[in-house]
mmCIF file of C-alpha atoms in Angstrom:
data_model
loop_
_atom_site.group_PDB
_atom_site.id
_atom_site.type_symbol
_atom_site.label_atom_id
_atom_site.label_comp_id
_atom_site.label_asym_id
_atom_site.label_seq_id
_atom_site.Cartn_x
_atom_site.Cartn_y
_atom_site.Cartn_z
ATOM 1 C CA MET A 1372 -20.978 10.565 16.805
ATOM 2 C CA ASP A 1373 -17.266 10.311 16.010
ATOM 3 C CA GLU A 1374 -14.901 11.763 18.611
ATOM 4 C CA HIS A 1375 -12.338 12.909 16.057
ATOM 5 C CA ILE A 1376 -12.137 13.466 12.303
ATOM 6 C CA ALA A 1377 -9.669 10.571 12.047
ATOM 7 C CA GLU A 1378 -12.398 8.163 13.145
ATOM 8 C CA ALA A 1379 -14.686 9.387 10.371
ATOM 9 C CA VAL A 1380 -12.094 9.642 7.609
ATOM 10 C CA LYS A 1381 -10.723 6.156 8.172
ATOM 11 C CA GLU A 1382 -13.993 4.386 7.277
ATOM 12 C CA PRO A 1383 -13.862 2.763 3.823
ATOM 13 C CA HIS A 1384 -16.710 2.186 1.400
ATOM 14 C CA LEU A 1385 -17.331 -1.249 -0.112
ATOM 15 C CA ILE A 1386 -18.631 -0.572 -3.621
ATOM 16 C CA GLY A 1387 -20.037 -3.235 -5.897
ATOM 17 C CA LEU A 1388 -18.921 -2.874 -9.511
ATOM 18 C CA GLU A 1389 -19.736 -5.967 -11.560
ATOM 19 C CA GLY A 1390 -21.498 -8.809 -9.793
ATOM 20 C CA ASP A 1391 -18.670 -10.576 -8.010
ATOM 21 C CA LEU A 1392 -16.211 -7.657 -8.226
ATOM 22 C CA SER A 1393 -16.096 -4.965 -5.527
ATOM 23 C CA CYS A 1394 -13.847 -2.061 -4.582
ATOM 24 C CA LEU A 1395 -12.820 -1.376 -0.993
ATOM 25 C CA ARG A 1396 -12.301 2.366 -1.289
ATOM 26 C CA PHE A 1397 -10.526 4.409 1.394
ATOM 27 C CA GLU A 1398 -9.941 8.123 1.629
ATOM 28 C CA THR A 1399 -6.654 7.295 3.333
ATOM 29 C CA MET A 1400 -6.195 3.637 4.196
ATOM 30 C CA LYS A 1401 -3.206 3.932 6.505
ATOM 31 C CA LEU A 1402 -5.295 5.661 9.155
ATOM 32 C CA TYR A 1403 -6.272 2.169 10.318
ATOM 33 C CA SER A 1404 -2.616 1.242 10.589
ATOM 34 C CA ALA A 1405 -1.584 4.450 12.368
ATOM 35 C CA LEU A 1406 -4.546 4.668 14.753
ATOM 36 C CA GLY A 1407 -4.295 1.003 15.716
ATOM 37 C CA ALA A 1408 -0.538 1.210 16.272
ATOM 38 C CA VAL A 1409 -0.665 4.441 18.305
ATOM 39 C CA ARG A 1410 -3.519 3.194 20.456
ATOM 40 C CA HIS A 1411 -1.583 -0.021 21.134
ATOM 41 C CA LEU A 1412 1.542 1.929 22.141
ATOM 42 C CA LEU A 1413 -0.487 4.145 24.491
ATOM 43 C CA ASP A 1414 -2.265 1.169 26.053
ATOM 44 C CA ARG A 1415 1.073 -0.539 26.719
ATOM 45 C CA GLY A 1416 2.595 2.640 28.147
ATOM 46 C CA THR A 1417 5.322 2.635 25.508
ATOM 47 C CA VAL A 1418 4.451 6.243 24.691
ATOM 48 C CA ARG A 1419 2.509 8.905 26.580
ATOM 49 C CA PRO A 1420 0.622 12.039 25.490
ATOM 50 C CA GLY A 1421 3.139 14.736 24.633
ATOM 51 C CA ASP A 1422 5.754 12.292 23.307
ATOM 52 C CA THR A 1423 7.075 12.611 19.751
ATOM 53 C CA LEU A 1424 6.514 9.890 17.163
ATOM 54 C CA ILE A 1425 8.712 9.790 14.080
ATOM 55 C CA ASP A 1426 8.630 7.858 10.818
ATOM 56 C CA SER A 1427 9.391 7.932 7.127
ATOM 57 C CA SER A 1428 6.671 8.298 4.502
ATOM 58 C CA SER A 1429 6.122 8.793 0.787
ATOM 59 C CA GLY A 1430 2.730 10.387 1.430
ATOM 60 C CA ILE A 1431 -0.385 8.841 2.913
ATOM 61 C CA TYR A 1432 1.217 7.396 6.051
ATOM 62 C CA ALA A 1433 2.481 10.891 6.931
ATOM 63 C CA HIS A 1434 -1.083 12.208 6.898
ATOM 64 C CA ALA A 1435 -2.348 9.179 8.813
ATOM 65 C CA LEU A 1436 0.275 9.431 11.553
ATOM 66 C CA ALA A 1437 -0.229 13.197 11.872
ATOM 67 C CA LEU A 1438 -3.979 12.673 12.367
ATOM 68 C CA ALA A 1439 -3.400 9.841 14.855
ATOM 69 C CA CYS A 1440 -1.009 12.047 16.856
ATOM 70 C CA HIS A 1441 -3.520 14.907 16.749
ATOM 71 C CA ARG A 1442 -6.212 12.498 17.954
ATOM 72 C CA TYR A 1443 -4.189 11.277 20.943
ATOM 73 C CA GLY A 1444 -2.209 14.381 21.897
ATOM 74 C CA LEU A 1445 1.195 13.342 20.598
ATOM 75 C CA ARG A 1446 3.811 15.187 18.574
ATOM 76 C CA CYS A 1447 4.678 14.003 15.077
ATOM 77 C CA HIS A 1448 7.789 14.327 12.947
ATOM 78 C CA ILE A 1449 7.925 13.007 9.371
ATOM 79 C CA VAL A 1450 10.955 12.410 7.198
ATOM 80 C CA GLY A 1451 9.278 12.593 3.834
ATOM 81 C CA SER A 1452 9.903 11.625 0.261
ATOM 82 C CA THR A 1453 9.907 14.263 -2.449
ATOM 83 C CA THR A 1454 6.477 12.859 -3.450
ATOM 84 C CA VAL A 1455 4.931 14.686 -0.470
ATOM 85 C CA ASP A 1456 3.149 17.527 -2.258
ATOM 86 C CA ARG A 1457 2.271 21.061 -1.163
ATOM 87 C CA THR A 1458 -1.312 20.187 -0.200
ATOM 88 C CA LEU A 1459 -0.084 17.562 2.244
ATOM 89 C CA ARG A 1460 2.771 19.745 3.506
ATOM 90 C CA VAL A 1461 0.338 22.499 4.443
ATOM 91 C CA GLN A 1462 -2.029 20.058 6.190
ATOM 92 C CA LEU A 1463 0.847 18.593 8.214
ATOM 93 C CA GLU A 1464 1.973 22.065 9.239
ATOM 94 C CA VAL A 1465 -1.500 23.096 10.411
ATOM 95 C CA LEU A 1466 -1.952 19.801 12.271
ATOM 96 C CA GLY A 1467 1.219 20.587 14.219
ATOM 97 C CA ALA A 1468 3.387 17.909 12.610
ATOM 98 C CA THR A 1469 6.876 18.766 11.438
ATOM 99 C CA LEU A 1470 8.136 17.596 8.054
ATOM 100 C CA GLU A 1471 11.537 17.464 6.478
ATOM 101 C CA GLN A 1472 12.020 16.113 2.983
ATOM 102 C CA VAL A 1473 15.137 14.410 1.678
ATOM 103 C CA ARG A 1474 16.828 15.777 -1.401
ATOM 104 C CA PRO A 1475 15.189 14.938 -4.742
ATOM 105 C CA SER A 1476 16.195 11.653 -6.337
ATOM 106 C CA ARG A 1477 15.099 9.657 -9.360
ATOM 107 C CA SER A 1478 16.157 6.530 -7.478
ATOM 108 C CA LEU A 1479 13.582 4.935 -5.170
ATOM 109 C CA ARG A 1480 16.371 3.102 -3.359
ATOM 110 C CA LEU A 1481 18.336 6.283 -2.714
ATOM 111 C CA ASP A 1482 15.187 8.133 -1.603
ATOM 112 C CA GLN A 1483 14.306 5.451 0.950
ATOM 113 C CA GLU A 1484 17.885 5.002 2.143
ATOM 114 C CA LEU A 1485 18.226 8.749 2.672
ATOM 115 C CA ARG A 1486 15.030 8.820 4.720
ATOM 116 C CA VAL A 1487 16.060 5.899 6.939
ATOM 117 C CA ARG A 1488 19.532 7.396 7.415
ATOM 118 C CA ARG A 1489 18.033 10.724 8.444
ATOM 119 C CA ILE A 1490 15.732 9.038 10.966
ATOM 120 C CA GLY A 1491 18.793 7.423 12.530
ATOM 121 C CA GLU A 1492 20.455 10.826 12.858
ATOM 122 C CA ILE A 1493 17.344 12.336 14.459
ATOM 123 C CA LEU A 1494 17.002 9.462 16.940
ATOM 124 C CA ASP A 1495 20.668 9.796 17.930
ATOM 125 C CA ALA A 1496 20.013 13.461 18.743
ATOM 126 C CA ASN A 1497 16.579 12.827 20.315
ATOM 127 C CA PRO A 1498 16.580 9.402 22.027
ATOM 128 C CA SER A 1499 13.166 10.057 23.609
ATOM 129 C CA TYR A 1500 11.476 10.018 20.191
ATOM 130 C CA HIS A 1501 9.605 6.827 19.291
ATOM 131 C CA TRP A 1502 10.253 5.443 15.806
ATOM 132 C CA MET A 1503 7.016 3.939 14.468
ATOM 133 C CA ARG A 1504 8.828 1.621 12.025
ATOM 134 C CA GLN A 1505 5.790 1.223 9.795
ATOM 135 C CA TYR A 1506 7.774 -1.092 7.505
ATOM 136 C CA HIS A 1507 9.002 -3.435 10.221
ATOM 137 C CA ASP A 1508 6.783 -3.421 13.336
ATOM 138 C CA GLU A 1509 3.851 -5.845 13.335
ATOM 139 C CA ILE A 1510 1.744 -3.448 15.430
ATOM 140 C CA HIS A 1511 0.742 -1.902 12.106
ATOM 141 C CA TYR A 1512 -1.295 -5.037 11.368
ATOM 142 C CA TYR A 1513 -3.592 -4.569 14.370
ATOM 143 C CA GLY A 1514 -5.768 -1.733 13.104
ATOM 144 C CA TYR A 1515 -6.971 -3.709 10.077
ATOM 145 C CA ARG A 1516 -8.787 -6.315 12.159
ATOM 146 C CA ALA A 1517 -11.886 -4.090 12.163
ATOM 147 C CA VAL A 1518 -11.784 -3.775 8.355
ATOM 148 C CA ALA A 1519 -11.540 -7.537 7.958
ATOM 149 C CA ALA A 1520 -14.508 -8.013 10.302
ATOM 150 C CA ARG A 1521 -16.544 -5.598 8.223
ATOM 151 C CA LEU A 1522 -15.626 -7.381 4.983
ATOM 152 C CA ASP A 1523 -16.601 -10.687 6.557
ATOM 153 C CA ARG A 1524 -20.016 -9.233 7.483
ATOM 154 C CA GLU A 1525 -20.784 -7.479 4.206
ATOM 155 C CA LEU A 1526 -19.415 -9.828 1.541
ATOM 156 C CA PRO A 1527 -21.381 -12.830 0.316
ATOM 157 C CA GLY A 1528 -20.468 -16.081 2.037
ATOM 158 C CA GLY A 1529 -17.694 -18.244 0.661
ATOM 159 C CA ALA A 1530 -14.242 -17.643 -0.725
ATOM 160 C CA VAL A 1531 -12.703 -14.212 -1.293
ATOM 161 C CA THR A 1532 -9.942 -13.057 -3.630
ATOM 162 C CA LEU A 1533 -8.338 -9.933 -2.203
ATOM 163 C CA THR A 1534 -6.130 -7.808 -4.486
ATOM 164 C CA GLY A 1535 -4.082 -4.778 -3.468
ATOM 165 C CA GLY A 1536 -0.696 -3.113 -3.257
ATOM 166 C CA VAL A 1537 1.786 -4.939 -1.044
ATOM 167 C CA GLY A 1538 3.555 -1.860 0.304
ATOM 168 C CA SER A 1539 4.705 -2.450 3.859
ATOM 169 C CA GLY A 1540 2.639 -5.658 3.978
ATOM 170 C CA ALA A 1541 0.371 -4.423 6.746
ATOM 171 C CA SER A 1542 -2.765 -3.768 4.689
ATOM 172 C CA THR A 1543 -3.222 -6.713 2.339
ATOM 173 C CA GLY A 1544 -1.315 -9.041 4.649
ATOM 174 C CA ALA A 1545 -3.365 -8.090 7.705
ATOM 175 C CA LEU A 1546 -6.725 -8.249 5.923
ATOM 176 C CA ALA A 1547 -5.969 -11.708 4.545
ATOM 177 C CA THR A 1548 -4.731 -12.905 7.940
ATOM 178 C CA TYR A 1549 -7.799 -11.742 9.843
ATOM 179 C CA LEU A 1550 -10.237 -12.955 7.183
ATOM 180 C CA ARG A 1551 -8.614 -16.388 7.305
ATOM 181 C CA GLU A 1552 -8.850 -16.361 11.092
ATOM 182 C CA ALA A 1553 -12.579 -15.682 10.658
ATOM 183 C CA GLY A 1554 -12.877 -18.876 8.632
ATOM 184 C CA ARG A 1555 -12.824 -17.413 5.127
ATOM 185 C CA GLN A 1556 -10.939 -19.073 2.290
ATOM 186 C CA VAL A 1557 -8.806 -16.207 0.942
ATOM 187 C CA ARG A 1558 -6.667 -15.941 -2.176
ATOM 188 C CA LEU A 1559 -4.332 -12.992 -1.768
ATOM 189 C CA VAL A 1560 -3.050 -11.197 -4.864
ATOM 190 C CA GLY A 1561 -0.268 -8.673 -4.308
ATOM 191 C CA VAL A 1562 0.480 -5.770 -6.631
ATOM 192 C CA GLN A 1563 4.013 -4.449 -7.066
ATOM 193 C CA PRO A 1564 5.766 -1.778 -9.137
ATOM 194 C CA PHE A 1565 8.840 -2.748 -11.110
ATOM 195 C CA GLY A 1566 12.048 -1.905 -9.276
ATOM 196 C CA SER A 1567 10.804 -3.175 -5.903
ATOM 197 C CA VAL A 1568 12.943 -5.661 -3.967
ATOM 198 C CA THR A 1569 9.944 -6.960 -2.005
ATOM 199 C CA PHE A 1570 9.076 -9.570 -4.625
ATOM 200 C CA GLY A 1571 12.303 -9.506 -6.592
ATOM 201 C CA SER A 1572 11.795 -7.000 -9.410
ATOM 202 C CA GLU A 1573 14.695 -4.690 -8.581
ATOM 203 C CA HIS A 1574 16.479 -5.701 -11.787
ATOM 204 C CA VAL A 1575 13.665 -4.258 -13.948
ATOM 205 C CA SER A 1576 13.230 -0.489 -13.784
ATOM 206 C CA ASP A 1577 10.228 1.642 -14.674
ATOM 207 C CA PRO A 1578 11.482 5.210 -15.184
ATOM 208 C CA ASP A 1579 8.012 6.738 -14.780
ATOM 209 C CA MET A 1580 7.148 4.899 -11.568
ATOM 210 C CA ILE A 1581 5.669 7.287 -8.961
ATOM 211 C CA ILE A 1582 3.687 4.727 -6.967
ATOM 212 C CA ALA A 1583 6.441 4.156 -4.421
ATOM 213 C CA GLY A 1584 4.007 3.336 -1.621
ATOM 214 C CA ILE A 1585 3.226 -0.153 -2.973
ATOM 215 C CA GLY A 1586 6.832 -1.273 -3.401
ATOM 216 C CA SER A 1587 10.246 -0.788 -1.882
ATOM 217 C CA ALA A 1588 13.897 -0.522 -2.777
ATOM 218 C CA ILE A 1589 14.819 -1.723 0.729
ATOM 219 C CA GLU A 1590 13.646 -4.764 2.679
ATOM 220 C CA PHE A 1591 10.327 -4.448 4.530
ATOM 221 C CA ARG A 1592 10.229 -6.979 7.370
ATOM 222 C CA ASN A 1593 6.449 -6.623 7.779
ATOM 223 C CA VAL A 1594 5.873 -8.379 4.443
ATOM 224 C CA ARG A 1595 4.958 -12.033 5.001
ATOM 225 C CA HIS A 1596 5.571 -13.587 1.607
ATOM 226 C CA ALA A 1597 3.835 -16.840 2.472
ATOM 227 C CA LEU A 1598 0.474 -15.026 2.683
ATOM 228 C CA TYR A 1599 0.435 -14.234 -1.056
ATOM 229 C CA ASP A 1600 -0.885 -16.599 -3.720
ATOM 230 C CA ARG A 1601 -0.256 -14.441 -6.787
ATOM 231 C CA VAL A 1602 1.822 -11.351 -7.585
ATOM 232 C CA HIS A 1603 1.346 -8.798 -10.380
ATOM 233 C CA TRP A 1604 4.069 -6.336 -11.381
ATOM 234 C CA ILE A 1605 2.497 -3.360 -13.177
ATOM 235 C CA ASP A 1606 4.178 -0.322 -14.720
ATOM 236 C CA PHE A 1607 3.136 3.325 -14.522
ATOM 237 C CA ASP A 1608 1.398 3.502 -17.909
ATOM 238 C CA SER A 1609 -0.710 0.416 -17.185
ATOM 239 C CA ALA A 1610 -1.592 1.672 -13.683
ATOM 240 C CA LEU A 1611 -2.619 4.996 -15.219
ATOM 241 C CA SER A 1612 -4.869 3.200 -17.709
ATOM 242 C CA GLY A 1613 -6.398 1.193 -14.862
ATOM 243 C CA ALA A 1614 -7.038 4.305 -12.744
ATOM 244 C CA VAL A 1615 -8.585 6.209 -15.663
ATOM 245 C CA GLY A 1616 -10.673 3.178 -16.618
ATOM 246 C CA LEU A 1617 -11.872 2.850 -13.026
ATOM 247 C CA LEU A 1618 -12.888 6.507 -12.918
ATOM 248 C CA ARG A 1619 -14.637 6.369 -16.291
ATOM 249 C CA GLY A 1620 -16.459 3.158 -15.567
ATOM 250 C CA SER A 1621 -17.430 3.611 -11.927
ATOM 251 C CA GLY A 1622 -16.818 7.234 -10.952
ATOM 252 C CA ILE A 1623 -14.250 6.121 -8.345
ATOM 253 C CA PHE A 1624 -11.411 8.666 -8.223
ATOM 254 C CA ALA A 1625 -8.491 6.830 -6.664
ATOM 255 C CA GLY A 1626 -4.714 6.632 -6.691
ATOM 256 C CA LEU A 1627 -2.462 4.799 -9.121
ATOM 257 C CA SER A 1628 -2.189 1.772 -6.834
ATOM 258 C CA ALA A 1629 -5.961 1.393 -7.145
ATOM 259 C CA GLY A 1630 -5.638 1.467 -10.935
ATOM 260 C CA ALA A 1631 -3.026 -1.288 -10.774
ATOM 261 C CA ALA A 1632 -5.124 -3.341 -8.327
ATOM 262 C CA TYR A 1633 -8.189 -2.916 -10.544
ATOM 263 C CA LEU A 1634 -6.279 -4.312 -13.531
ATOM 264 C CA ALA A 1635 -4.996 -7.262 -11.514
ATOM 265 C CA ALA A 1636 -8.401 -8.052 -10.010
ATOM 266 C CA ARG A 1637 -10.103 -7.955 -13.415
ATOM 267 C CA TRP A 1638 -7.461 -10.267 -14.817
ATOM 268 C CA GLU A 1639 -7.680 -12.755 -11.942
ATOM 269 C CA ARG A 1640 -11.451 -12.796 -12.310
ATOM 270 C CA SER A 1641 -11.301 -13.419 -16.068
ATOM 271 C CA ARG A 1642 -8.575 -16.042 -15.609
ATOM 272 C CA GLU A 1643 -10.734 -17.876 -13.109
ATOM 273 C CA ARG A 1644 -13.724 -17.771 -15.444
ATOM 274 C CA GLY A 1645 -11.579 -19.105 -18.255
ATOM 275 C CA GLY A 1646 -10.561 -22.073 -16.153
ATOM 276 C CA ALA A 1647 -6.890 -21.064 -15.803
ATOM 277 C CA GLY A 1648 -7.092 -20.116 -12.127
ATOM 278 C CA GLU A 1649 -8.506 -21.510 -8.908
ATOM 279 C CA ALA A 1650 -12.034 -20.554 -7.912
ATOM 280 C CA GLY A 1651 -11.633 -17.357 -5.933
ATOM 281 C CA GLY A 1652 -15.201 -16.500 -4.961
ATOM 282 C CA HIS A 1653 -15.942 -12.797 -4.609
ATOM 283 C CA HIS A 1654 -13.176 -10.474 -5.841
ATOM 284 C CA VAL A 1655 -12.291 -7.348 -3.844
ATOM 285 C CA PHE A 1656 -9.580 -4.869 -4.797
ATOM 286 C CA ILE A 1657 -8.246 -2.067 -2.602
ATOM 287 C CA ALA A 1658 -8.265 1.636 -3.454
ATOM 288 C CA ALA A 1659 -5.947 2.924 -0.729
ATOM 289 C CA ASP A 1660 -6.327 6.657 -1.333
ATOM 290 C CA THR A 1661 -7.991 9.254 -3.523
ATOM 291 C CA GLY A 1662 -6.582 10.448 -6.826
ATOM 292 C CA HIS A 1663 -5.964 14.055 -5.859
ATOM 293 C CA ARG A 1664 -2.185 13.876 -5.484
ATOM 294 C CA TYR A 1665 -1.886 12.170 -8.874
ATOM 295 C CA VAL A 1666 -3.761 14.787 -10.908
ATOM 296 C CA GLU A 1667 -0.778 16.628 -12.389
ATOM 297 C CA HIS A 1668 1.543 13.672 -12.947
ATOM 298 C CA ALA A 1669 -1.025 11.071 -13.968
ATOM 299 C CA TYR A 1670 -4.676 12.001 -14.507
ATOM 300 C CA ALA A 1671 -3.735 15.028 -16.626
ATOM 301 C CA ARG A 1672 -2.484 12.423 -19.125
ATOM 302 C CA HIS A 1673 -5.827 10.622 -19.252
ATOM 303 C CA ARG A 1674 -5.952 10.855 -23.048
ATOM 304 C CA ASP A 1675 -2.924 8.538 -23.133
ATOM 305 C CA ALA A 1676 -4.780 5.824 -21.235
ATOM 306 C CA ARG A 1677 -5.334 2.623 -23.207
ATOM 307 C CA PRO A 1678 -8.644 0.711 -23.228
ATOM 308 C CA LEU A 1679 -8.509 -1.945 -20.515
ATOM 309 C CA SER A 1680 -9.538 -4.612 -23.025
ATOM 310 C CA GLU A 1681 -6.143 -4.124 -24.729
ATOM 311 C CA LEU A 1682 -4.134 -4.810 -21.552
ATOM 312 C CA ALA A 1683 -3.040 -8.225 -20.316
ATOM 313 C CA PRO A 1684 -0.077 -9.506 -18.299
ATOM 314 C CA ARG A 1685 2.687 -11.791 -19.372
ATOM 315 C CA GLU A 1686 2.292 -14.945 -17.296
ATOM 316 C CA ILE A 1687 5.745 -15.938 -16.020
ATOM 317 C CA GLY A 1688 7.231 -18.851 -14.116
ATOM 318 C CA SER A 1689 10.355 -17.186 -12.740
ATOM 319 C CA LEU A 1690 11.565 -13.783 -11.631
ATOM 320 C CA GLY A 1691 14.169 -13.859 -14.362
ATOM 321 C CA GLU A 1692 11.333 -13.600 -16.898
ATOM 322 C CA LEU A 1693 9.961 -10.343 -15.487
ATOM 323 C CA SER A 1694 9.375 -7.649 -18.096
ATOM 324 C CA LEU A 1695 7.427 -4.456 -18.568
ATOM 325 C CA PRO A 1696 4.678 -3.437 -18.854
ATOM 326 C CA TRP A 1697 2.861 -6.102 -16.818
ATOM 327 C CA SER A 1698 3.876 -9.522 -15.521
ATOM 328 C CA ALA A 1699 2.020 -11.973 -13.274
ATOM 329 C CA MET A 1700 3.094 -15.094 -11.422
ATOM 330 C CA SER A 1701 1.798 -17.656 -8.958
ATOM 331 C CA TRP A 1702 3.864 -17.154 -5.819
ATOM 332 C CA PRO A 1703 5.359 -20.215 -4.078
ATOM 333 C CA GLY A 1704 5.095 -18.730 -0.590
ATOM 334 C CA VAL A 1705 8.770 -18.069 0.111
ATOM 335 C CA PRO A 1706 10.892 -14.959 0.697
ATOM 336 C CA VAL A 1707 12.598 -13.542 -2.367
ATOM 337 C CA PRO A 1708 15.976 -15.168 -3.128
ATOM 338 C CA ALA A 1709 19.102 -13.022 -3.014
ATOM 339 C CA ASP A 1710 19.222 -12.818 -6.806
ATOM 340 C CA PRO A 1711 16.317 -12.463 -9.262
ATOM 341 C CA VAL A 1712 16.223 -16.154 -10.149
ATOM 342 C CA ASP A 1713 13.429 -18.677 -10.252
ATOM 343 C CA ALA A 1714 11.524 -18.381 -6.964
ATOM 344 C CA ARG A 1715 10.175 -21.883 -7.491
ATOM 345 C CA THR A 1716 13.720 -23.188 -7.371
ATOM 346 C CA ALA A 1717 14.283 -21.314 -4.125
ATOM 347 C CA ALA A 1718 11.224 -22.997 -2.623
ATOM 348 C CA ALA A 1719 12.580 -26.482 -3.260
#
């Protein structure tokens, strides 16, 4: 019997789709990150029941941290993006968390900078608050060890190709790290939106991009670039087609990042079969959340979705070649250079 709803909700489902392709589907993936981090802070005595935890979120981390605080008797304050919808706002309120949202902005960079600036102001006024720093503190890796152990138990033996949104780096990066520690050969494929600085696409904008959680307009220090073997940059329309195709083909109702990861995983699998890529063993892509918060802005446009057979990335050799709607590149294992130039040159 679970002691708290957070323990039940965090459990993912590993769903087989096509032979060597599976989906790791979460209701809200960042519960592992939040629960693991909060438990670690309590065990170390860094925070105590009754303390207030604060962080910035574009959506699912806010819910995860609120549930973790509810689970362990802590207070929670969220500085949220405008993407936090009414359903989530009401849940946070009932859970006892407080939420303030920054002013609306079409700029991801401005939205994130406003949130970080506001956190600084709140901490100056409330020095006893603990900033969770989900984008920068490695404690957010810890909770995913249990997920990696489960994957290691349930997947067929041999190599694994793991595909998912990069985001803060703690999900895909942690899973790959712990699977490799368990002795698995892992190819890690990261998915990014255009406009994200994390893998150097800030010079290419996607005006319809609403999947802010998988990219960033500011540096995330939790991202370990050397962990990633391949990177796919996917625009809103392609992610929508992937999400609709996933729902139609499998019944899995997931967020836009899952649609993008599904496209990338299918492509990596077909590339491998065609002899263009390294043998990657079993392919697993991550569905980090459900599709409910994307109904109005994405799924309602399902008739605009293109057949997945018509979609393919442009294979590039440098960041200067990035272009919409979908680009893919083998990553040389280095941080992004200061300017969007050839990352291979930067590795030399």
